[in-house]
CSV table of C-alpha atoms and ligand atoms in Angstrom, one decimal:
chain,number,residue,atom,x,y,z
A,1,UNK,CA,9.0,-15.8,12.9
A,2,UNK,CA,5.6,-14.5,13.9
A,3,UNK,CA,2.8,-17.0,13.6
A,4,UNK,CA,0.5,-14.7,11.6
A,5,UNK,CA,3.4,-13.9,9.1
A,6,UNK,CA,4.1,-17.6,8.7
A,7,UNK,CA,0.4,-18.4,8.0
A,8,UNK,CA,0.1,-15.6,5.6
A,9,UNK,CA,3.3,-16.6,3.8
A,10,UNK,CA,1.9,-20.1,3.6
A,11,UNK,CA,-1.0,-18.8,1.6
A,12,UNK,CA,-3.8,-18.7,4.2
A,13,UNK,CA,-4.7,-15.1,3.4
A,14,UNK,CA,-3.9,-11.6,4.7
A,15,UNK,CA,-2.7,-11.0,8.2
A,16,UNK,CA,-6.3,-10.0,9.1
A,17,UNK,CA,-7.6,-13.2,7.6
A,18,UNK,CA,-5.2,-15.4,9.5
A,19,UNK,CA,-5.9,-13.5,12.8
A,20,UNK,CA,-9.5,-14.6,12.4
A,21,UNK,CA,-8.4,-18.2,11.8
A,22,UNK,CA,-6.3,-18.1,14.9
A,23,UNK,CA,-9.1,-16.6,17.0
A,24,UNK,CA,-11.3,-19.4,16.0
A,25,UNK,CA,-8.9,-21.9,17.5
A,26,UNK,CA,-8.1,-23.6,14.2
A,27,UNK,CA,-4.4,-23.4,14.5
A,28,UNK,CA,-2.3,-25.8,16.6
A,29,UNK,CA,1.4,-25.2,17.2
A,30,UNK,CA,3.1,-28.4,18.4
A,31,UNK,CA,-0.3,-29.8,19.4
A,32,UNK,CA,-1.4,-26.7,21.4
A,33,UNK,CA,-4.1,-24.3,20.2
A,34,UNK,CA,-2.5,-21.0,19.2
A,35,UNK,CA,-4.1,-17.9,20.8
A,36,UNK,CA,-1.9,-15.0,19.8
A,37,UNK,CA,-1.1,-14.0,16.2
A,38,UNK,CA,2.2,-12.5,17.3
A,39,UNK,CA,3.3,-15.8,18.9
A,40,UNK,CA,6.8,-16.6,17.8
A,41,UNK,CA,7.4,-19.9,16.0
A,42,UNK,CA,10.4,-21.8,14.6
A,43,UNK,CA,9.2,-22.3,11.0
A,44,UNK,CA,11.8,-25.0,10.5
A,45,UNK,CA,11.1,-27.2,13.5
A,46,UNK,CA,7.6,-26.4,15.0
A,47,UNK,CA,4.6,-28.3,13.7
A,48,UNK,CA,1.8,-25.9,12.7
A,49,UNK,CA,-1.5,-27.4,11.8
A,50,UNK,CA,-4.7,-25.9,10.4
A,51,UNK,CA,-7.8,-28.0,11.1
A,52,UNK,CA,-5.5,-30.9,11.8
A,53,UNK,CA,-3.5,-30.6,8.5
A,54,UNK,CA,0.2,-29.8,8.7
A,55,UNK,CA,1.1,-26.6,7.0
A,56,UNK,CA,4.5,-26.6,5.3
A,57,UNK,CA,6.4,-23.4,5.0
A,58,UNK,CA,7.2,-22.2,1.6
A,59,UNK,CA,8.2,-18.6,1.4
A,60,UNK,CA,7.4,-17.1,-2.0
A,61,UNK,CA,8.5,-13.8,-3.4
A,62,UNK,CA,6.3,-11.1,-4.9
A,63,UNK,CA,7.3,-7.9,-6.6
A,64,UNK,CA,5.8,-5.2,-8.7
A,65,UNK,CA,7.9,-3.7,-11.4
A,66,UNK,CA,7.3,-0.5,-13.3
A,67,UNK,CA,8.3,-2.1,-16.6
A,68,UNK,CA,10.2,0.4,-18.7
A,69,UNK,CA,10.1,0.7,-22.5
A,70,UNK,CA,12.6,-1.5,-24.4
A,71,UNK,CA,12.7,-4.5,-22.1
A,72,UNK,CA,11.1,-7.9,-23.0
A,73,UNK,CA,8.9,-9.8,-20.5
A,74,UNK,CA,10.0,-13.3,-21.7
A,75,UNK,CA,12.5,-15.1,-19.5
A,76,UNK,CA,14.2,-16.7,-22.5
A,77,UNK,CA,15.9,-13.9,-24.4
A,78,UNK,CA,19.5,-12.6,-23.9
A,79,UNK,CA,19.7,-12.0,-20.1
A,80,UNK,CA,20.4,-8.3,-20.1
A,81,UNK,CA,17.2,-7.3,-22.0
A,82,UNK,CA,14.6,-9.1,-19.9
A,83,UNK,CA,12.5,-7.9,-17.0
A,84,UNK,CA,13.9,-10.7,-14.8
A,85,UNK,CA,17.3,-9.2,-15.2
A,86,UNK,CA,16.1,-5.9,-13.6
A,87,UNK,CA,15.5,-7.9,-10.4
A,88,UNK,CA,18.7,-9.8,-10.5
A,89,UNK,CA,19.9,-8.3,-7.3
A,90,UNK,CA,17.1,-10.0,-5.4
A,91,UNK,CA,18.7,-13.4,-6.2
A,92,UNK,CA,15.4,-15.2,-6.3
A,93,UNK,CA,15.3,-18.4,-8.3
A,94,UNK,CA,12.4,-19.1,-10.7
A,95,UNK,CA,11.0,-15.6,-10.7
A,96,UNK,CA,8.6,-15.2,-13.6
A,97,UNK,CA,6.5,-12.3,-14.9
A,98,UNK,CA,2.8,-12.8,-14.6
A,99,UNK,CA,1.9,-12.6,-18.3
A,100,UNK,CA,3.7,-10.6,-20.9
A,101,UNK,CA,3.8,-7.0,-21.9
A,102,UNK,CA,5.2,-6.1,-25.3
A,103,UNK,CA,8.7,-4.7,-25.4
A,104,UNK,CA,7.4,-1.1,-25.9
A,105,UNK,CA,4.6,-1.4,-23.3
A,106,UNK,CA,5.3,0.1,-19.9
A,107,UNK,CA,3.7,-0.1,-16.5
A,108,UNK,CA,2.6,-2.7,-14.0
A,109,UNK,CA,4.2,-6.1,-14.2
A,110,UNK,CA,4.1,-8.6,-11.3
A,111,UNK,CA,6.9,-11.0,-10.8
A,112,UNK,CA,6.8,-14.0,-8.5
A,113,UNK,CA,8.0,-17.5,-7.9
A,114,UNK,CA,4.4,-18.5,-6.8
A,115,UNK,CA,3.3,-20.7,-9.6
A,116,UNK,CA,-0.2,-21.2,-8.3
A,117,UNK,CA,-0.8,-17.4,-8.2
A,118,UNK,CA,0.6,-17.0,-11.7
A,119,UNK,CA,-1.7,-19.7,-12.9
A,120,UNK,CA,-4.7,-18.1,-11.2
A,121,UNK,CA,-4.0,-14.6,-12.4
A,122,UNK,CA,-3.6,-15.8,-16.0
A,123,UNK,CA,-6.4,-18.4,-16.1
A,124,UNK,CA,-9.0,-17.3,-18.7
A,125,UNK,CA,-11.7,-18.6,-16.4
A,126,UNK,CA,-10.8,-16.1,-13.6
A,127,UNK,CA,-11.3,-13.0,-15.8
A,128,UNK,CA,-8.8,-10.9,-13.9
A,129,UNK,CA,-9.1,-7.3,-15.0
A,130,UNK,CA,-6.2,-5.5,-16.7
A,131,UNK,CA,-6.4,-1.7,-17.1
A,132,UNK,CA,-4.4,0.1,-19.7
A,133,UNK,CA,-3.8,3.7,-20.5
A,134,UNK,CA,-3.9,3.8,-24.3
A,135,UNK,CA,-2.5,6.7,-26.3
A,136,UNK,CA,-3.8,6.9,-29.8
A,137,UNK,CA,-2.7,8.2,-33.1
A,138,UNK,CA,-6.2,9.6,-33.9
A,139,UNK,CA,-9.1,10.9,-31.9
A,140,UNK,CA,-11.6,8.1,-31.2
A,141,UNK,CA,-15.3,8.3,-31.8
A,142,UNK,CA,-18.0,7.2,-29.4
A,143,UNK,CA,-19.1,4.5,-31.9
A,144,UNK,CA,-15.6,3.1,-31.9
A,145,UNK,CA,-15.5,3.1,-28.1
A,146,UNK,CA,-18.8,1.1,-28.2
A,147,UNK,CA,-17.3,-1.4,-30.6
A,148,UNK,CA,-14.3,-1.9,-28.2
A,149,UNK,CA,-16.8,-2.3,-25.4
A,150,UNK,CA,-19.1,-4.8,-27.1
A,151,UNK,CA,-16.3,-7.0,-28.4
A,152,UNK,CA,-15.0,-7.1,-31.9
A,153,UNK,CA,-13.3,-9.3,-34.5
A,154,UNK,CA,-9.5,-9.0,-34.3
A,155,UNK,CA,-8.8,-12.0,-36.5
A,156,UNK,CA,-9.0,-14.7,-33.9
A,157,UNK,CA,-11.5,-17.6,-33.7
A,158,UNK,CA,-13.8,-15.6,-31.4
A,159,UNK,CA,-14.5,-11.8,-31.0
A,160,UNK,CA,-13.0,-10.1,-28.0
A,161,UNK,CA,-15.0,-10.2,-24.8
A,162,UNK,CA,-16.9,-7.2,-23.6
A,163,UNK,CA,-14.5,-4.5,-22.3
A,164,UNK,CA,-14.8,-1.2,-20.5
A,165,UNK,CA,-13.5,2.1,-21.8
A,166,UNK,CA,-13.0,5.5,-20.2
A,167,UNK,CA,-12.2,8.6,-22.3
A,168,UNK,CA,-9.4,10.4,-20.5
A,169,UNK,CA,-8.1,12.8,-23.2
A,170,UNK,CA,-8.5,13.8,-26.9
A,171,UNK,CA,-6.3,10.9,-27.9
A,172,UNK,CA,-6.2,8.9,-24.7
A,173,UNK,CA,-8.5,6.2,-23.2
A,174,UNK,CA,-8.4,3.7,-20.5
A,175,UNK,CA,-9.2,0.2,-21.7
A,176,UNK,CA,-10.2,-2.4,-19.1
A,177,UNK,CA,-9.9,-6.0,-20.4
A,178,UNK,CA,-10.5,-9.3,-18.6
A,179,UNK,CA,-8.7,-11.5,-21.1
A,180,UNK,CA,-5.1,-11.3,-22.3
A,181,UNK,CA,-4.6,-12.2,-25.9
A,182,UNK,CA,-1.4,-11.6,-27.8
A,183,UNK,CA,-1.0,-7.9,-28.7
A,184,UNK,CA,-4.7,-7.5,-27.7
A,185,UNK,CA,-4.9,-3.8,-27.1
A,186,UNK,CA,-3.0,-2.9,-30.2
A,187,UNK,CA,-5.1,-5.3,-32.4
A,188,UNK,CA,-8.4,-4.0,-30.9
A,189,UNK,CA,-7.4,-0.4,-31.8
A,190,UNK,CA,-6.2,-1.5,-35.2
A,191,UNK,CA,-9.6,-3.1,-35.8
A,192,UNK,CA,-11.3,0.2,-35.4
A,193,UNK,CA,-8.9,1.9,-37.8
A,194,UNK,CA,-6.7,3.6,-35.1
A,195,UNK,CA,-3.3,2.9,-33.8
A,196,UNK,CA,-1.7,2.7,-30.4
A,197,UNK,CA,1.2,5.1,-30.0
A,198,UNK,CA,1.9,4.3,-26.3
A,199,UNK,CA,0.6,1.7,-24.0
A,200,UNK,CA,0.9,1.5,-20.2
A,201,UNK,CA,-0.7,-1.0,-17.8
A,202,UNK,CA,-1.8,0.6,-14.6
A,203,UNK,CA,-3.8,-2.2,-12.9
A,204,UNK,CA,-4.1,-5.9,-12.6
A,205,UNK,CA,-7.0,-7.2,-10.6
A,206,UNK,CA,-7.0,-5.1,-7.4
A,207,UNK,CA,-3.4,-4.1,-7.7
A,208,UNK,CA,-2.8,-0.6,-9.0
A,209,UNK,CA,0.7,0.5,-10.3
A,210,UNK,CA,2.6,2.3,-7.6
A,211,UNK,CA,3.2,5.6,-9.3
A,212,UNK,CA,6.0,6.5,-6.8
A,213,UNK,CA,8.1,4.0,-8.7
A,214,UNK,CA,10.1,5.2,-11.7
A,215,UNK,CA,10.2,3.1,-14.9
A,216,UNK,CA,12.7,0.3,-14.2
A,217,UNK,CA,12.1,0.4,-10.5
A,218,UNK,CA,10.4,-2.3,-8.5
A,219,UNK,CA,9.4,-3.1,-4.9
A,220,UNK,CA,8.1,-6.1,-2.9
A,221,UNK,CA,4.4,-6.4,-2.6
A,222,UNK,CA,2.9,-6.0,0.8
A,223,UNK,CA,0.9,-8.8,2.4
A,224,UNK,CA,-2.3,-6.8,1.8
A,225,UNK,CA,-1.5,-6.5,-1.9
A,226,UNK,CA,-0.7,-10.2,-2.2
A,227,UNK,CA,-4.1,-10.8,-0.6
A,228,UNK,CA,-5.7,-8.6,-3.2
A,229,UNK,CA,-4.2,-10.6,-6.0
A,230,UNK,CA,-5.3,-13.9,-4.4
A,231,UNK,CA,-8.9,-12.8,-3.8
B,1,URA,N1,-2.0,-5.5,-25.3
B,1,URA,C1,-1.0,-5.2,-26.2
B,1,URA,O1,-1.3,-5.0,-27.4
B,1,URA,N2,0.2,-5.2,-25.7
B,1,URA,C2,0.6,-5.4,-24.4
B,1,URA,O2,1.7,-5.3,-24.1
B,1,URA,C3,-0.5,-5.7,-23.5
B,1,URA,C4,-1.8,-5.8,-24.0
């Protein structure tokens, strides 16, 4: 396997990031300073160290799914109705969705077996942005958009955090949140007297839904995309 691929898979960053690390002479392969990112290594037997610390190889798997309507995000329900079932051909153990979308919500869902990344993306402290296309029952006023943006009481202990809105149609807005409460978008719109008739997530952090996918289709993330999620 190529050294840069190995280092990137081990979580040291994108291929560009790891090239820089190699250039600085921080990587030793079997005690010798590595000079070429394309150098071939045996990931099972060679000893690779960063700044003197051994790097262990743990290949994780990363996918984006265009979640279709009617499928649940939980891993627990009857197998054939969950998002994980849609990726069953991949034969990857411990694959989990990064957060949940409601059964009738469509769009971007990341699935991975990288627990640290899941933790980071969902941590309330990290404020990872989630962008939704929200189709509404009724036209929405500028005042109501302001209320969504300022944060409002949806029946929890605290009001919602400030959000961004973009009006994209008579009855359509983009809503950008950086928290992820249960049914949050639907509850926010209910709190301003409206109703969500369709909900689609199109972005999580720096990762935008690949619109060349059809609902129900998925693909592996590129190293660059994984880097975007890590940064
Ligand atoms: N907010 C909702 O109300 N539902 C989702 O699926 C995601 C965000």
